[in-house]
Amino acid sequence: MRQSNLFMPTLKETPADAVAKSHQIMLRGGYIRQVTAGVYAYLPLAYRVLRKAEGIIEQEMDKIGCTEVLMPHLLPATLWEESGRLSKYGAEMFRLNDRHGRPSLLGPTHEETFTEIIAKNLKSYKQMPIMLYQTQTKFRDENRPRFGLLRGREFVMHDGYSFAASREQLDAQFDAQKAAYENIFARCGVEVRPVIADSGTMGGKNSTEFQAPAAAGEDTIATNETGTYAANLEMAVSIDTFKQEPEDPKALEKVATPGQETIAQLAEFMHVPATRIVKSVLYIVDEKDKVLVLIRGDKEVNEVKLTHALDCDSLRVANDDELKAITGAAKGGVGPIKAAWADKIIADETVKGLSNFVVGANETGFQYANTNLDRDFKVDEFADLRTANEGEPDPVDHLPLKFITSIEVGHIFKLGTYYTETMGAKFLDQNGKAQPVIMGSYGIGVSRMLSAIVEQHQTEHGVAWPKEVAPYSIHLVQMKMNDDAQTDLANKLYDELSKKYDVLYDDRKERAGVKFADADLVGAPIRITIGKKAKDGIVEVKQPTEDKAQEMSVDELKAYATELLG
Amino acid sequence: MRQSNLFMPTLKETPADAVAKSHQIMLRGGYIRQVTAGVYAYLPLAYRVLRKAEGIIEQEMDKIGCTEVLMPHLLPATLWEESGRLSKYGAEMFRLNDRHGRPSLLGPTHEETFTEIIAKNLKSYKQMPIMLYQTQTKFRDENRPRFGLLRGREFVMHDGYSFAASREQLDAQFDAQKAAYENIFARCGVEVRPVIADSGTMGGKNSTEFQAPAAAGEDTIATNETGTYAANLEMAVSIDTFKQEPEDPKALEKVATPGQETIAQLAEFMHVPATRIVKSVLYIVDEKDKVLVLIRGDKEVNEVKLTHALDCDSLRVANDDELKAITGAAKGGVGPIKAAWADKIIADETVKGLSNFVVGANETGFQYANTNLDRDFKVDEFADLRTANEGEPDPVDHLPLKFITSIEVGHIFKLGTYYTETMGAKFLDQNGKAQPVIMGSYGIGVSRMLSAIVEQHQTEHGVAWPKEVAPYSIHLVQMKMNDDAQTDLANKLYDELSKKYDVLYDDRKERAGVKFADADLVGAPIRITIGKKAKDGIVEVKQPTEDKAQEMSVDELKAYATELLG
């Protein structure tokens, strides 16, 4: 491609509203433009990267016998009613009515659509195992779209679905997909960690996320030094090492603590450590049940773990009005003693070994000191409800946990029969008996992966694209367009190299500074500068991560390109 | 691909609700499944055809320097307010509000999006000419989606946009696109006719449709035997050859015609030919103006021509209540005499040469006989407002017009500055003066084209795919899976042929009848049957359009495939 024909509207200044580095680079390089909040146009450079990533996905899916299809974006709401997810999905789902008033939605994911097709068209165990996938635009009405392609409202996703007649088939499919995903990320140049993950609204119990470490990430993974344990923080097991010295129970005492709301304030005011205070948080569960959650003062409630422990669809902290109406006390004053209003009291395991601790008195500005479990109140259930802390021992090798900020680029799920049972996708087994199909689902955020690649491969002035996804493999930059020797050599190289590689030829009448600045943003694995020594057949060659270019002859250049690019 | 791994849910029976032959074949062959009205899933076979067609488009666009991008599906309504099309588009547009209540829409076409990007990112004549395109899912809430992929509510479209600094540049871009489109359709195996077309809500005055003749088509084209003239019927020039003998004006006479509403009834009742009756149709234009349209009784009003003549955004025939309220007469009784309520009276040219004709008396059940132009009423404007009739002379060579039913598969427009002026997309010309960018827009209904291909290439029991878009180029059909000689030969051919061609190998344990029936639906250009003579290295070879297979050796087969497929 001649750069004079390329629509690549670069920006000299970094847009003020772009926070993430990848977002800045993609705006400055003319890769993307925002059309409306969280919704982007992919201009030629970004589209080339997107297509190359999609091509890699196609190849790797083909290798494992996963076949490509294309499902609609527009889905009837009835399909999601069948699975029970219509109500669960909430405000993140774009909903609309068609001209006849029929409720429809824009697919945020496609388990229902695939399950329905399978339910209607697959009959026998002989037709399985089967795997299908698509690469398609998805829609989620994020409350706070941000960071460019990292959290968009419209995004490109690869989503695959596996259908099996047995658990063994599912396991083999899951393993094949996992291996394919590792190949895909490696070929796209994204460093990823497979981590234990929450299945969320997807259903199923067993899922693995692929997390790409990056400063702009919105996720945190908890791992150890050797990588033998890695989990999304929201799922990371917390091993609590604190032990309170045994004490005899003292008499319960009501203490006035006017204006003290937080654990830190109470600890200061009452002269006790946070580990001697039990925090009581009232949750509204599935919009009906009042569940009081207890946790030691130095720990935080992990709502993912709480959701799993309660096996509920939704939960939220009660707001101030609800708190007052239900418990009679304001924030900081709520506690488990005489809490008959609670449908359930559930406590984190850190509460178990405590004695003579502080809890709210269900009266604004009052606490009970010297509270003791069982004597003063009962807990219905104990569980690990806390967010792990950095430095805690990991559950595998007991090495200290460390936290890494990262981007979720992939997620694979063993769904089991979650969808197929509710939606009636059954097959006849070898004995002629109807069984629910066993399902897996697999996804890569393709457009988000573009951001992850740029995050991980940013340079001082641009990006160094990994070779398989680079918009162009070679960038030919001619210094002076009115120098015939340069033009001749540039044209010759352009013609020859284009036979084998994607070559961008900067044939614009621009200053060298402009050309180099743009080349940093194009980020081709090899930049060839054609300058003064063109008449001697000498060019300058540089990779984006190198500070200095090296001179080489045209023959040396070809060997160099073959070695680097194949 | 081994057919045992292919998800191709065939149907034995033709679904009762599928009318178009292409729809029937694609359902029976497991190509597509409906997810909701007018919204389809593309299963593996259809997806392969779709991708091959997209690949051909990519190649042809690349050749003319048109670069691929991807715009969002979800668009802010404000963008369409800017162009003035938000109100024009009507019920066909899917509209929704996001979680913050901001009005959004699903893009039915993308002139606005591209114009906006250009307005913000293109500054100088030096950056033009430029052409961009995308292949993307589009949404139109059709009132009556039907015929499978022919008229869907969600469909795959290729849409291109050109931006020029001069009319000459636009002409060159338009010609290049037109030539590329002809290549695309030829390579996809679709016979098309470029015809004069209406630009409709797209704006601009100059547009060409590519129409694919097919029984299931919803369009009619008017052409002559030699093809020197071809127009969409809604735009076809009508040359009226009827001449009334000159007569002296007679005295106007009011005649009671109780219960006679239609032209046929009136002609019968009044003993006059239809050519002596002038039909008066009241239109509500842009929802405010009352326009009375006059046309000779044997002709029909063409609303596209009327829209152009009135240069309006919308028009519709007044309903019965409006008719009564405005004219005082019911249907059949309306006429131009003393029609002071009409904001305008416009007449088709066929009214011009008439004398002593019949018109409605603006009184239910009454007509005026012996009406004469100018003496009894005045016409504000004459124009060609009629639909051409088959057999009329064409306007180029005066050969008889003949009508062909066809499918619109492509449409290209010289838009000019329609969008760029309203949306402020300006560039600085060579003199540093700001000028509106000159635009063209180009579209192919890619998923609709699949239907057109099947319509044009249907066989008695399936389809004969053109070679460049066939889901598989070669279909290897093994008769007996437990015959080792057959299996050995099939595997050998599968491995060898797969190096060069897309091969589908029917390795299923099914009866020959089932395999052949499915092969008719797969429609590969070459079917190779491996049967009894496998042990002698002899196979049977057949093209889908041939009745009988021919025997050949493996060597002969290779030469045959090379000749047919390259």
PDB file of N, CA and C in Angstrom, chain B residues 32 39 61 160 171 175 195 252 269 304 430 481:
ATOM      1  N   ILE B  32     -29.237 -22.355   6.298  1.00  0.00           N
ATOM      2  CA  ILE B  32     -29.697 -21.271   7.166  1.00  0.00           C
ATOM      3  C   ILE B  32     -30.832 -21.770   8.047  1.00  0.00           C
ATOM      4  N   VAL B  39     -34.740 -12.814  10.307  1.00  0.00           N
ATOM      5  CA  VAL B  39     -33.415 -12.805  10.940  1.00  0.00           C
ATOM      6  C   VAL B  39     -32.900 -14.244  10.959  1.00  0.00           C
ATOM      7  N   MET B  61     -12.111  -4.881  -4.483  1.00  0.00           N
ATOM      8  CA  MET B  61     -11.981  -3.538  -3.895  1.00  0.00           C
ATOM      9  C   MET B  61     -10.503  -3.158  -3.796  1.00  0.00           C
ATOM     10  N   GLY B 160     -19.659   0.798   0.247  1.00  0.00           N
ATOM     11  CA  GLY B 160     -18.462   1.585  -0.004  1.00  0.00           C
ATOM     12  C   GLY B 160     -18.805   3.058  -0.169  1.00  0.00           C
ATOM     13  N   ASP B 171     -16.488  10.910 -11.017  1.00  0.00           N
ATOM     14  CA  ASP B 171     -16.833  10.089 -12.186  1.00  0.00           C
ATOM     15  C   ASP B 171     -15.883   8.907 -12.312  1.00  0.00           C
ATOM     16  N   ASP B 175     -16.963   5.007 -12.007  1.00  0.00           N
ATOM     17  CA  ASP B 175     -16.695   4.044 -13.080  1.00  0.00           C
ATOM     18  C   ASP B 175     -15.877   2.864 -12.568  1.00  0.00           C
ATOM     19  N   VAL B 195     -29.145  -1.179 -14.307  1.00  0.00           N
ATOM     20  CA  VAL B 195     -30.339  -0.450 -14.759  1.00  0.00           C
ATOM     21  C   VAL B 195     -30.421   0.930 -14.104  1.00  0.00           C
ATOM     22  N   LEU B 252     -70.234  20.655 -21.014  1.00  0.00           N
ATOM     23  CA  LEU B 252     -70.008  19.882 -19.790  1.00  0.00           C
ATOM     24  C   LEU B 252     -71.333  19.315 -19.289  1.00  0.00           C
ATOM     25  N   PHE B 269     -70.208   1.414 -17.405  1.00  0.00           N
ATOM     26  CA  PHE B 269     -71.468   2.070 -17.086  1.00  0.00           C
ATOM     27  C   PHE B 269     -71.759   3.237 -18.035  1.00  0.00           C
ATOM     28  N   VAL B 304     -42.862   6.877  -7.517  1.00  0.00           N
ATOM     29  CA  VAL B 304     -41.458   7.325  -7.547  1.00  0.00           C
ATOM     30  C   VAL B 304     -41.335   8.545  -8.460  1.00  0.00           C
ATOM     31  N   GLN B 430      -7.099  23.634  -4.025  1.00  0.00           N
ATOM     32  CA  GLN B 430      -5.751  24.102  -4.372  1.00  0.00           C
ATOM     33  C   GLN B 430      -5.551  25.596  -4.085  1.00  0.00           C
ATOM     34  N   MET B 481     -18.925 -47.496   3.412  1.00  0.00           N
ATOM     35  CA  MET B 481     -17.859 -47.145   4.334  1.00  0.00           C
ATOM     36  C   MET B 481     -17.101 -48.373   4.836  1.00  0.00           C
TER      37      MET B 481
END
